[in-house]
Amino acid sequence: MISYAECSARERIAQLLDTGSFHEWLPPAERLTSPHLAQLGVPSSFDDGVAIGRATLGGLEVFVAAQEGAFMGGGVGEVHGAKLVGLLRRALRDRPAAVLLLAESGGVRLHEANAGLIAVSEVMRAVLDVRAAGVPVVVLIGGANGCFGGMGIVARCADHVVMSDVGRLAMSGPEVIEASHGVEEFDSRDRALVWRTTGGKHRWLTGDCDMLVEDDAAAFRDAAIDAIGASKPVTPATLEAEHALLSARLRDPLAEDGGDDAIALWTHLGIAGADRVPDLDVAAVRALRPA
Amino acid sequence: MDWNLLATRLFGAGHGIVADGDFLQGTAHFDGRPITVIGTTNHASIGVRLALAQARVVLDTLAQHPERPILLLVDTQGQQLRRRDELLGINRAMAHLGASIDLARRRGHRVIGLVYDQALSGGFITSGLIADACHALPEAEIRVMRIPAMARVTKLPEDMLAALSQSNPVFAPGVANYVAMGGVRSLWQGDLAAALREALAHSPREDLRAIDGAARGGRQLAAAVAQRVLDAA
């Protein structure tokens, strides 16, 4: 078993896709770096923190992007974002079987924050364009840096989200919330609390991810193969269903009282034995979600 | 600008827009045709509840009023920084709002964003930034982070950031920087109703922001890099 969390972006591509099938566009040899980081005297990367290209998965052509969490936390800058947008526009033109986004990102890269914010918005619109064309966009989340900020929104614009139990998906990181509202609001050093609030098991039980897997590259590969063909067009009916689901969460009585414990929410959502979830393995948690 | 004054200048005194806490909504009439207005005020922080309230009006417009235009009035300090919102899936609620606006655009509704006071990060990305086009008042402030906070987080000298921000629009706050980068299509000055009329008539349906950013010199790489991906062997 190979830990997906411990792999680099390119190792994940090598593990997930058919052996030797990845063909990279704008590879590091082209030395496409961020001029903004250079101007600030900050080290840059020859791929600006994201690898993109085409490959095959189970014999079918897919497009793939993998964000490198070790470079600026996977933060989206101008070039990084434009590579993602270019890949998605190419998918709109060439119609691969799917687009895989191996997301690992803290969101907008603060060193080029305005460009990053607009870029994330462009990625979001491009994801929705590809989805509307019937090409499934599959987001895989299992890196140490999680999937946060604007990329956490982008992930939920995709057709299908796969997470490992060590993966995290959210908007603002716990450190940001603690800095803003104090340690009583969110103790970012309480690992169990962080995982109950943002982790893969929680997102699986609430339906925020579509598949929960072990921290294993082969499990991610199997889940990605299963997700090909999982196109879910956005329609008024799907949006009404989504609205009803999210509105029901607001009626969680404990949450209304200012309590926000994950176990109470899971119980409210009909999960039996919710208090045991943190101790259960992935297979057991997978079986808990109501059909 | 106060939202009520703005609404009066756009639609006249009987504009029909009401505030419920930080949430604005109403059906105004513009050049004799109804227009859905959705917005926030008081620098609202956007949590799950406020994201859903906005999405509800978008979905109602989509269901009941085909092709009726939608105006998004933006004043937000960004996403709500609360653990409860994270637990409830604030990123999913915001994506839902964004996807709702996006579907309205695809179904023929013109969607115009207007930053009339303040716009930050997460609250902006699923409102003004996902409209057909986003505009701003000249006195508006748009940012991700102010320079002193950015200096702390990036551990870069504040003086250097302040100096570089004079020539490079990519990180410093300011509505002009967003215009230069193509994120804001234009500033509305003088006759605001004329500006809205122009926006409703001529907003692009494609995402032209990277091309605009290159043409205006504020974002030199985005369009070219995306094109290189399309052309790569």
Short mmCIF file of C-alpha atoms in Angstrom, two decimals:
data_model
loop_
_atom_site.label_atom_id
_atom_site.label_comp_id
_atom_site.label_asym_id
_atom_site.label_seq_id
_atom_site.Cartn_x
_atom_site.Cartn_y
_atom_site.Cartn_z
CA MET A 1 0.00 0.00 0.00
CA ILE A 2 1.37 3.41 -1.03
CA SER A 3 0.24 6.40 1.02
CA TYR A 4 -1.45 8.88 -1.30
CA ALA A 5 -0.95 11.62 1.28
CA GLU A 6 2.82 11.15 1.24
CA CYS A 7 3.14 11.15 -2.57
CA SER A 8 4.17 14.20 -4.55
CA ALA A 9 1.84 15.48 -7.29
CA ARG A 10 3.78 13.61 -9.99
CA GLU A 11 3.96 10.42 -7.92
CA ARG A 12 0.17 10.54 -7.59
CA ILE A 13 -0.20 10.89 -11.35
CA ALA A 14 2.15 7.93 -11.86
CA GLN A 15 0.26 5.80 -9.34
CA LEU A 16 -3.27 6.70 -10.43
CA LEU A 17 -3.07 6.57 -14.19
CA ASP A 18 -2.16 3.74 -16.55
CA THR A 19 1.58 3.06 -16.34
CA GLY A 20 3.60 5.38 -18.54
CA SER A 21 0.52 6.98 -20.11
CA PHE A 22 0.92 10.53 -18.77
CA HIS A 23 1.83 13.16 -21.34
CA GLU A 24 2.48 16.48 -19.66
CA TRP A 25 1.62 19.87 -21.13
CA LEU A 26 3.89 22.81 -20.22
CA PRO A 27 6.25 20.49 -18.31
CA PRO A 28 9.00 21.82 -16.02
CA ALA A 29 11.43 21.78 -18.96
CA GLU A 30 9.52 24.79 -20.31
CA ARG A 31 10.36 26.65 -17.09
CA LEU A 32 7.04 28.42 -16.83
CA THR A 33 7.39 30.18 -13.50
CA SER A 34 5.57 32.92 -11.63
CA PRO A 35 7.09 36.34 -12.36
CA HIS A 36 5.36 37.68 -9.26
CA LEU A 37 7.19 35.35 -6.88
CA ALA A 38 10.46 36.24 -8.59
CA GLN A 39 9.73 39.93 -8.10
CA LEU A 40 9.20 39.31 -4.37
CA GLY A 41 12.42 37.33 -4.13
CA VAL A 42 10.50 34.13 -3.29
CA PRO A 43 11.71 30.83 -4.81
CA SER A 44 9.61 29.74 -7.77
CA SER A 45 8.91 26.36 -9.33
CA PHE A 46 9.27 25.36 -12.99
CA ASP A 47 5.67 24.14 -13.07
CA ASP A 48 4.24 26.79 -10.71
CA GLY A 49 3.00 24.02 -8.46
CA VAL A 50 0.72 22.10 -10.79
CA ALA A 51 1.28 19.33 -13.35
CA ILE A 52 -1.25 19.02 -16.18
CA GLY A 53 -1.65 16.73 -19.17
CA ARG A 54 -3.44 13.78 -20.72
CA ALA A 55 -3.20 10.11 -19.84
CA THR A 56 -5.24 6.97 -19.92
CA LEU A 57 -7.14 5.48 -17.01
CA GLY A 58 -8.33 1.92 -17.50
CA GLY A 59 -7.61 2.47 -21.20
CA LEU A 60 -9.77 5.60 -21.55
CA GLU A 61 -8.32 9.01 -22.30
CA VAL A 62 -8.58 11.43 -19.39
CA PHE A 63 -7.13 14.86 -18.69
CA VAL A 64 -5.45 15.30 -15.34
CA ALA A 65 -4.13 18.09 -13.12
CA ALA A 66 -2.23 17.51 -9.89
CA GLN A 67 -1.45 20.30 -7.44
CA GLU A 68 1.83 20.08 -5.54
CA GLY A 69 1.21 20.78 -1.86
CA ALA A 70 4.92 21.03 -1.13
CA PHE A 71 5.14 24.20 -3.25
CA MET A 72 3.41 27.13 -1.52
CA GLY A 73 0.79 24.79 -0.07
CA GLY A 74 -0.68 24.26 -3.53
CA GLY A 75 -1.71 27.92 -3.59
CA VAL A 76 -3.24 29.19 -6.82
CA GLY A 77 -1.34 31.99 -8.53
CA GLU A 78 -1.74 33.48 -12.01
CA VAL A 79 0.21 30.81 -13.92
CA HIS A 80 -0.99 27.89 -11.79
CA GLY A 81 -4.59 28.96 -12.29
CA ALA A 82 -4.15 29.56 -16.02
CA LYS A 83 -2.77 26.02 -16.44
CA LEU A 84 -5.93 24.65 -14.81
CA VAL A 85 -8.15 26.87 -16.96
CA GLY A 86 -6.28 25.86 -20.12
CA LEU A 87 -6.68 22.17 -19.26
CA LEU A 88 -10.42 22.58 -18.67
CA ARG A 89 -10.91 24.57 -21.89
CA ARG A 90 -9.01 21.89 -23.77
CA ALA A 91 -11.33 19.29 -22.22
CA LEU A 92 -14.29 21.31 -23.50
CA ARG A 93 -12.76 21.17 -26.99
CA ASP A 94 -11.40 17.58 -27.03
CA ARG A 95 -13.99 15.80 -24.84
CA PRO A 96 -11.90 13.27 -22.88
CA ALA A 97 -13.72 10.59 -20.85
CA ALA A 98 -13.14 12.65 -17.68
CA VAL A 99 -11.04 15.38 -16.09
CA LEU A 100 -9.28 14.37 -12.88
CA LEU A 101 -8.26 17.12 -10.48
CA LEU A 102 -5.85 15.85 -7.83
CA ALA A 103 -6.47 18.79 -5.54
CA GLU A 104 -4.14 19.86 -2.77
CA SER A 105 -4.37 23.56 -2.06
CA GLY A 106 -4.76 26.19 0.61
CA GLY A 107 -6.65 28.26 -1.96
CA VAL A 108 -5.46 31.58 -3.31
CA ARG A 109 -1.68 32.13 -3.17
CA LEU A 110 -1.38 35.28 -1.08
CA HIS A 111 1.79 36.47 -2.83
CA GLU A 112 -0.30 37.16 -5.92
CA ALA A 113 -3.65 37.25 -4.22
CA ASN A 114 -5.70 39.34 -6.67
CA ALA A 115 -4.55 37.32 -9.67
CA GLY A 116 -5.12 34.12 -7.70
CA LEU A 117 -8.66 35.11 -6.71
CA ILE A 118 -9.64 35.90 -10.28
CA ALA A 119 -7.90 32.71 -11.43
CA VAL A 120 -9.88 30.56 -8.98
CA SER A 121 -13.05 32.22 -10.28
CA GLU A 122 -11.98 31.36 -13.85
CA VAL A 123 -11.29 27.76 -12.79
CA MET A 124 -14.73 27.57 -11.17
CA ARG A 125 -16.47 28.79 -14.32
CA ALA A 126 -14.38 26.48 -16.51
CA VAL A 127 -15.23 23.46 -14.29
CA LEU A 128 -18.92 24.29 -14.65
CA ASP A 129 -18.49 24.65 -18.45
CA VAL A 130 -16.91 21.18 -18.66
CA ARG A 131 -19.55 19.70 -16.39
CA ALA A 132 -22.31 21.27 -18.49
CA ALA A 133 -20.78 19.66 -21.58
CA GLY A 134 -21.24 16.23 -20.00
CA VAL A 135 -17.55 15.55 -19.34
CA PRO A 136 -17.31 14.49 -15.69
CA VAL A 137 -14.91 16.46 -13.50
CA VAL A 138 -13.61 14.26 -10.68
CA VAL A 139 -11.83 15.84 -7.70
CA LEU A 140 -9.57 13.64 -5.55
CA ILE A 141 -8.59 14.93 -2.10
CA GLY A 142 -6.07 13.20 0.12
CA GLY A 143 -2.99 15.42 0.39
CA ALA A 144 -1.53 16.68 3.65
CA ASN A 145 -2.57 20.27 2.92
CA GLY A 146 -6.20 19.39 2.23
CA CYS A 147 -8.41 21.36 -0.16
CA PHE A 148 -9.29 24.79 1.19
CA GLY A 149 -10.35 28.29 0.26
CA GLY A 150 -11.49 28.83 -3.28
CA MET A 151 -10.39 25.32 -4.21
CA GLY A 152 -12.82 23.98 -1.61
CA ILE A 153 -15.58 25.73 -3.55
CA VAL A 154 -14.21 24.49 -6.88
CA ALA A 155 -14.25 20.92 -5.56
CA ARG A 156 -17.96 21.19 -4.80
CA CYS A 157 -18.61 22.46 -8.34
CA ALA A 158 -17.33 19.16 -9.75
CA ASP A 159 -19.40 16.11 -10.67
CA HIS A 160 -17.76 13.77 -8.21
CA VAL A 161 -15.54 14.11 -5.12
CA VAL A 162 -13.33 11.31 -3.77
CA MET A 163 -11.66 11.71 -0.37
CA SER A 164 -9.50 9.64 1.92
CA ASP A 165 -10.08 9.65 5.66
CA VAL A 166 -6.95 11.77 6.12
CA GLY A 167 -8.10 14.23 3.45
CA ARG A 168 -9.66 17.53 4.48
CA LEU A 169 -12.16 19.66 2.55
CA ALA A 170 -13.35 23.04 3.80
CA MET A 171 -13.29 26.78 3.21
CA SER A 172 -11.26 28.54 5.92
CA GLY A 173 -8.49 26.63 7.66
CA PRO A 174 -8.72 26.10 11.44
CA GLU A 175 -5.71 28.36 12.03
CA VAL A 176 -7.46 31.22 10.22
CA ILE A 177 -10.64 30.76 12.24
CA GLU A 178 -8.71 30.53 15.50
CA ALA A 179 -6.78 33.70 14.63
CA SER A 180 -10.05 35.49 13.89
CA HIS A 181 -12.31 34.30 16.73
CA GLY A 182 -10.05 32.71 19.29
CA VAL A 183 -9.12 29.25 20.45
CA GLU A 184 -12.58 28.77 22.03
CA GLU A 185 -14.11 29.01 18.56
CA PHE A 186 -11.74 26.56 16.91
CA ASP A 187 -8.68 25.00 18.55
CA SER A 188 -6.52 24.35 15.50
CA ARG A 189 -4.19 22.08 17.51
CA ASP A 190 -7.02 19.72 18.43
CA ARG A 191 -6.43 17.24 15.61
CA ALA A 192 -9.50 15.15 16.38
CA LEU A 193 -11.71 18.26 16.31
CA VAL A 194 -10.15 19.42 13.04
CA TRP A 195 -10.86 16.04 11.44
CA ARG A 196 -14.41 15.86 12.79
CA THR A 197 -15.05 19.27 11.25
CA THR A 198 -13.29 18.99 7.88
CA GLY A 199 -12.03 15.42 7.41
CA GLY A 200 -12.97 12.71 4.95
CA LYS A 201 -15.18 10.71 7.32
CA HIS A 202 -17.26 13.80 8.12
CA ARG A 203 -17.57 14.77 4.48
CA TRP A 204 -18.62 11.22 3.62
CA LEU A 205 -21.28 11.04 6.33
CA THR A 206 -22.75 14.39 5.26
CA GLY A 207 -22.58 13.50 1.57
CA ASP A 208 -20.07 16.27 0.85
CA CYS A 209 -17.90 13.66 -0.85
CA ASP A 210 -19.16 10.86 -3.08
CA MET A 211 -16.59 8.22 -2.16
CA LEU A 212 -14.45 7.59 0.91
CA VAL A 213 -11.26 5.59 0.45
CA GLU A 214 -8.21 4.54 2.44
CA ASP A 215 -5.06 6.63 2.19
CA ASP A 216 -3.88 4.33 -0.58
CA ALA A 217 -2.95 5.33 -4.13
CA ALA A 218 -4.50 2.14 -5.53
CA ALA A 219 -7.80 2.91 -3.77
CA PHE A 220 -7.82 6.39 -5.33
CA ARG A 221 -7.16 4.80 -8.74
CA ASP A 222 -10.08 2.39 -8.32
CA ALA A 223 -12.36 5.23 -7.21
CA ALA A 224 -11.30 7.37 -10.19
CA ILE A 225 -12.04 4.50 -12.60
CA ASP A 226 -15.48 4.09 -11.02
CA ALA A 227 -16.13 7.82 -11.37
CA ILE A 228 -15.63 7.89 -15.15
CA GLY A 229 -19.11 8.11 -16.54
CA ALA A 230 -20.37 9.76 -13.33
CA SER A 231 -21.48 12.89 -15.18
CA LYS A 232 -24.07 14.79 -13.13
CA PRO A 233 -25.46 17.69 -15.17
CA VAL A 234 -26.61 20.72 -13.16
CA THR A 235 -30.35 21.30 -13.68
CA PRO A 236 -32.97 23.31 -11.80
CA ALA A 237 -34.09 20.02 -10.24
CA THR A 238 -30.61 19.08 -8.98
CA LEU A 239 -30.15 22.59 -7.58
CA GLU A 240 -33.50 22.41 -5.77
CA ALA A 241 -32.49 19.07 -4.26
CA GLU A 242 -29.14 20.51 -3.19
CA HIS A 243 -30.90 23.52 -1.69
CA ALA A 244 -33.24 21.30 0.32
CA LEU A 245 -30.33 19.19 1.59
CA LEU A 246 -28.30 22.20 2.72
CA SER A 247 -31.33 23.94 4.22
CA ALA A 248 -32.13 20.84 6.29
CA ARG A 249 -28.68 21.06 7.88
CA LEU A 250 -29.52 24.54 9.18
CA ARG A 251 -32.43 23.00 11.06
CA ASP A 252 -30.02 20.90 13.12
CA PRO A 253 -31.28 21.90 16.58
CA LEU A 254 -27.91 21.69 18.33
CA ALA A 255 -26.27 23.77 15.66
CA GLU A 256 -28.97 26.41 16.17
CA ASP A 257 -28.10 26.54 19.86
CA GLY A 258 -24.55 27.45 19.07
CA GLY A 259 -23.33 23.93 19.73
CA ASP A 260 -21.64 22.61 16.66
CA ASP A 261 -20.43 19.20 17.52
CA ALA A 262 -19.96 16.90 14.57
CA ILE A 263 -21.35 13.88 16.40
CA ALA A 264 -24.61 15.72 17.07
CA LEU A 265 -24.85 16.65 13.40
CA TRP A 266 -24.23 13.07 12.26
CA THR A 267 -26.90 11.86 14.64
CA HIS A 268 -29.27 14.52 13.29
CA LEU A 269 -28.52 13.21 9.79
CA GLY A 270 -29.57 9.73 10.84
CA ILE A 271 -26.17 8.08 11.33
CA ALA A 272 -26.50 5.22 13.82
CA GLY A 273 -23.86 5.09 16.54
CA ALA A 274 -22.38 8.43 15.48
CA ASP A 275 -20.26 8.66 18.63
CA ARG A 276 -18.19 5.68 17.50
CA VAL A 277 -17.27 7.19 14.10
CA PRO A 278 -13.85 8.58 15.09
CA ASP A 279 -12.73 5.08 16.13
CA LEU A 280 -14.05 3.25 13.08
CA ASP A 281 -12.01 2.29 10.03
CA VAL A 282 -12.88 3.49 6.53
CA ALA A 283 -14.88 0.40 5.55
CA ALA A 284 -17.03 0.66 8.68
CA VAL A 285 -17.66 4.37 8.20
CA ARG A 286 -18.53 3.80 4.55
CA ALA A 287 -21.26 1.38 5.63
CA LEU A 288 -22.84 3.96 7.97
CA ARG A 289 -24.12 6.41 5.39
CA PRO A 290 -27.85 5.99 4.71
CA ALA A 291 -28.48 4.87 1.14
CA MET B 1 -22.39 54.20 -1.18
CA ASP B 2 -25.43 53.33 0.95
CA TRP B 3 -27.42 50.56 -0.75
CA ASN B 4 -30.68 52.49 -0.60
CA LEU B 5 -29.16 55.54 -2.27
CA LEU B 6 -27.62 53.27 -4.89
CA ALA B 7 -30.96 51.55 -5.53
CA THR B 8 -32.70 54.92 -5.78
CA ARG B 9 -30.17 56.18 -8.31
CA LEU B 10 -30.55 53.00 -10.36
CA PHE B 11 -34.31 52.43 -10.15
CA GLY B 12 -35.92 55.47 -8.56
CA ALA B 13 -37.46 55.93 -5.12
CA GLY B 14 -39.97 53.08 -5.42
CA HIS B 15 -37.22 50.56 -6.16
CA GLY B 16 -38.88 47.72 -4.22
CA ILE B 17 -35.64 46.39 -2.72
CA VAL B 18 -35.73 45.60 0.99
CA ALA B 19 -33.13 44.70 3.59
CA ASP B 20 -33.61 41.78 5.94
CA GLY B 21 -30.64 42.05 8.25
CA ASP B 22 -27.62 42.01 5.95
CA PHE B 23 -29.58 40.48 3.07
CA LEU B 24 -31.02 42.54 0.22
CA GLN B 25 -33.60 41.39 -2.25
CA GLY B 26 -36.37 42.69 -4.43
CA THR B 27 -37.82 43.01 -7.88
CA ALA B 28 -37.06 46.40 -9.35
CA HIS B 29 -38.17 47.81 -12.66
CA PHE B 30 -35.67 49.05 -15.16
CA ASP B 31 -36.65 50.58 -18.49
CA GLY B 32 -40.11 49.12 -17.91
CA ARG B 33 -38.90 45.54 -17.35
CA PRO B 34 -38.55 43.63 -14.08
CA ILE B 35 -35.10 42.80 -12.77
CA THR B 36 -34.22 40.59 -9.80
CA VAL B 37 -31.92 42.29 -7.30
CA ILE B 38 -29.96 40.21 -4.77
CA GLY B 39 -27.30 41.52 -2.46
CA THR B 40 -25.72 41.98 0.92
CA THR B 41 -24.92 45.02 3.00
CA ASN B 42 -23.11 46.06 6.22
CA HIS B 43 -19.97 44.27 4.90
CA ALA B 44 -21.83 41.02 5.55
CA SER B 45 -19.81 37.93 6.24
CA ILE B 46 -21.25 35.17 4.09
CA GLY B 47 -22.08 32.03 6.01
CA VAL B 48 -24.20 29.05 5.05
CA ARG B 49 -27.46 30.85 5.82
CA LEU B 50 -26.71 33.96 3.75
CA ALA B 51 -25.38 31.89 0.85
CA LEU B 52 -28.59 29.86 0.83
CA ALA B 53 -30.78 32.97 1.08
CA GLN B 54 -29.15 34.36 -2.06
CA ALA B 55 -29.36 31.02 -3.88
CA ARG B 56 -33.09 30.81 -3.06
CA VAL B 57 -33.82 34.04 -4.94
CA VAL B 58 -31.72 32.92 -7.89
CA LEU B 59 -33.57 29.59 -8.05
CA ASP B 60 -36.97 31.30 -7.77
CA THR B 61 -36.06 33.65 -10.61
CA LEU B 62 -34.86 30.69 -12.67
CA ALA B 63 -38.10 28.78 -12.04
CA GLN B 64 -40.65 31.56 -12.36
CA HIS B 65 -39.21 34.27 -14.59
CA PRO B 66 -37.34 32.94 -17.62
CA GLU B 67 -34.57 35.25 -18.84
CA ARG B 68 -35.31 37.92 -16.24
CA PRO B 69 -31.99 39.71 -15.59
CA ILE B 70 -30.35 39.52 -12.18
CA LEU B 71 -28.30 42.25 -10.50
CA LEU B 72 -25.97 41.21 -7.66
CA LEU B 73 -25.13 44.02 -5.23
CA VAL B 74 -21.87 43.12 -3.50
CA ASP B 75 -20.79 44.28 -0.05
CA THR B 76 -19.03 41.56 1.89
CA GLN B 77 -16.07 41.09 4.20
CA GLY B 78 -15.72 37.53 2.86
CA GLN B 79 -16.78 34.15 4.11
CA GLN B 80 -17.91 33.71 7.69
CA LEU B 81 -14.97 32.48 9.78
CA ARG B 82 -16.83 30.14 12.12
CA ARG B 83 -16.34 26.49 12.95
CA ARG B 84 -20.06 25.82 12.72
CA ASP B 85 -20.16 27.05 9.13
CA GLU B 86 -17.24 24.80 8.25
CA LEU B 87 -18.97 21.85 9.91
CA LEU B 88 -22.15 22.54 7.92
CA GLY B 89 -20.20 22.73 4.66
CA ILE B 90 -19.85 26.44 3.90
CA ASN B 91 -17.78 25.58 0.82
CA ARG B 92 -20.65 23.45 -0.46
CA ALA B 93 -23.22 26.20 0.24
CA MET B 94 -21.08 28.72 -1.61
CA ALA B 95 -20.56 26.33 -4.51
CA HIS B 96 -24.34 25.88 -4.59
CA LEU B 97 -24.83 29.65 -4.83
CA GLY B 98 -22.21 29.86 -7.57
CA ALA B 99 -23.70 26.93 -9.50
CA SER B 100 -27.17 28.47 -9.23
CA ILE B 101 -25.98 31.78 -10.69
CA ASP B 102 -24.03 29.88 -13.33
CA LEU B 103 -27.10 27.91 -14.41
CA ALA B 104 -29.15 31.12 -14.57
CA ARG B 105 -26.54 32.52 -16.98
CA ARG B 106 -26.70 29.37 -19.10
CA ARG B 107 -30.49 29.57 -19.25
CA GLY B 108 -30.38 33.07 -20.70
CA HIS B 109 -30.58 35.32 -17.64
CA ARG B 110 -28.18 38.23 -17.85
CA VAL B 111 -26.34 38.40 -14.52
CA ILE B 112 -24.52 41.61 -13.61
CA GLY B 113 -22.39 42.05 -10.47
CA LEU B 114 -21.79 45.45 -8.88
CA VAL B 115 -19.34 45.95 -6.03
CA TYR B 116 -20.83 49.04 -4.41
CA ASP B 117 -18.88 48.95 -1.16
CA GLN B 118 -16.47 46.14 -0.29
CA ALA B 119 -15.63 42.74 -1.73
CA LEU B 120 -13.32 40.11 -0.32
CA SER B 121 -12.26 36.60 -1.19
CA GLY B 122 -14.82 33.89 -0.58
CA GLY B 123 -17.83 36.17 -0.45
CA PHE B 124 -16.91 37.64 -3.84
CA ILE B 125 -16.04 34.50 -5.76
CA THR B 126 -19.59 33.13 -5.68
CA SER B 127 -21.32 36.45 -6.31
CA GLY B 128 -19.88 39.22 -8.48
CA LEU B 129 -17.08 37.11 -9.86
CA ILE B 130 -19.44 34.49 -11.30
CA ALA B 131 -21.74 36.99 -13.02
CA ASP B 132 -21.57 37.55 -16.78
CA ALA B 133 -19.61 40.64 -15.85
CA CYS B 134 -18.70 42.36 -12.61
CA HIS B 135 -18.52 46.11 -12.28
CA ALA B 136 -17.67 48.39 -9.36
CA LEU B 137 -18.15 51.88 -8.03
CA PRO B 138 -14.88 53.83 -7.97
CA GLU B 139 -14.95 54.14 -4.16
CA ALA B 140 -15.40 50.40 -3.66
CA GLU B 141 -12.66 48.32 -2.09
CA ILE B 142 -11.75 44.90 -3.41
CA ARG B 143 -9.08 42.79 -1.83
CA VAL B 144 -7.97 39.43 -0.54
CA MET B 145 -5.75 40.85 2.19
CA ARG B 146 -4.34 44.22 3.18
CA ILE B 147 -0.60 44.72 2.82
CA PRO B 148 0.29 44.66 6.58
CA ALA B 149 -1.53 41.33 7.01
CA MET B 150 0.02 40.00 3.83
CA ALA B 151 3.47 40.99 5.12
CA ARG B 152 2.84 39.02 8.32
CA VAL B 153 1.59 35.91 6.56
CA THR B 154 4.18 35.84 3.78
CA LYS B 155 7.00 37.09 6.07
CA LEU B 156 7.97 39.64 3.44
CA PRO B 157 8.91 43.24 4.34
CA GLU B 158 5.90 45.54 4.34
CA ASP B 159 7.92 48.37 2.75
CA MET B 160 8.88 46.20 -0.19
CA LEU B 161 5.28 45.07 -0.74
CA ALA B 162 4.01 48.63 -0.57
CA ALA B 163 6.61 49.81 -3.08
CA LEU B 164 6.00 46.94 -5.52
CA SER B 165 2.25 47.42 -5.29
CA GLN B 166 2.66 50.76 -7.08
CA SER B 167 3.59 48.99 -10.29
CA ASN B 168 2.24 45.44 -9.95
CA PRO B 169 -1.53 45.06 -9.43
CA VAL B 170 -1.48 41.37 -8.52
CA PHE B 171 -1.47 41.57 -4.74
CA ALA B 172 -2.40 44.99 -3.35
CA PRO B 173 -6.00 45.98 -2.52
CA GLY B 174 -7.75 48.35 -4.84
CA VAL B 175 -10.55 48.42 -7.33
CA ALA B 176 -8.28 49.81 -10.05
CA ASN B 177 -6.07 46.74 -9.73
CA TYR B 178 -9.06 44.49 -10.37
CA VAL B 179 -10.00 46.54 -13.43
CA ALA B 180 -6.43 46.27 -14.76
CA MET B 181 -6.48 42.49 -14.26
CA GLY B 182 -9.85 42.07 -16.00
CA GLY B 183 -11.68 40.88 -12.88
CA VAL B 184 -13.81 44.02 -12.89
CA ARG B 185 -15.11 44.97 -16.32
CA SER B 186 -15.64 48.68 -15.66
CA LEU B 187 -16.17 51.35 -13.04
CA TRP B 188 -19.61 52.93 -12.93
CA GLN B 189 -19.47 56.69 -12.57
CA GLY B 190 -21.94 59.49 -13.12
CA ASP B 191 -25.17 58.15 -14.60
CA LEU B 192 -25.43 54.75 -12.90
CA ALA B 193 -28.64 53.81 -14.71
CA ALA B 194 -26.90 54.38 -18.04
CA ALA B 195 -24.06 52.13 -16.86
CA LEU B 196 -26.50 49.36 -15.92
CA ARG B 197 -28.29 49.74 -19.28
CA GLU B 198 -24.97 49.37 -21.07
CA ALA B 199 -24.00 46.32 -18.94
CA LEU B 200 -27.32 44.57 -19.59
CA ALA B 201 -27.01 45.19 -23.32
CA HIS B 202 -23.35 44.35 -23.85
CA SER B 203 -21.99 41.98 -21.22
CA PRO B 204 -20.10 39.03 -22.67
CA ARG B 205 -21.45 35.52 -22.14
CA GLU B 206 -17.98 34.01 -22.40
CA ASP B 207 -15.34 34.46 -19.71
CA LEU B 208 -13.15 37.19 -21.22
CA ARG B 209 -11.42 38.28 -18.03
CA ALA B 210 -7.99 36.88 -18.85
CA ILE B 211 -8.09 38.47 -22.31
CA ASP B 212 -9.17 41.80 -20.78
CA GLY B 213 -6.42 41.53 -18.18
CA ALA B 214 -3.80 41.07 -20.89
CA ALA B 215 -5.18 43.92 -23.00
CA ARG B 216 -5.18 46.23 -19.98
CA GLY B 217 -1.69 45.18 -18.96
CA GLY B 218 -2.61 44.04 -15.44
CA ARG B 219 -2.49 40.30 -15.99
CA GLN B 220 0.00 39.55 -18.68
CA LEU B 221 0.21 35.75 -18.45
CA ALA B 222 -3.16 34.17 -17.74
CA ALA B 223 -4.64 34.28 -21.25
CA ALA B 224 -1.36 33.34 -22.95
CA VAL B 225 -0.70 30.38 -20.63
CA ALA B 226 -4.23 29.00 -21.08
CA GLN B 227 -3.79 29.32 -24.85
CA ARG B 228 -0.44 27.49 -24.68
CA VAL B 229 -2.19 24.58 -22.97
CA LEU B 230 -4.75 24.49 -25.79
CA ASP B 231 -1.98 24.51 -28.39
CA ALA B 232 0.48 22.15 -26.68
CA ALA B 233 1.50 19.04 -28.62
#
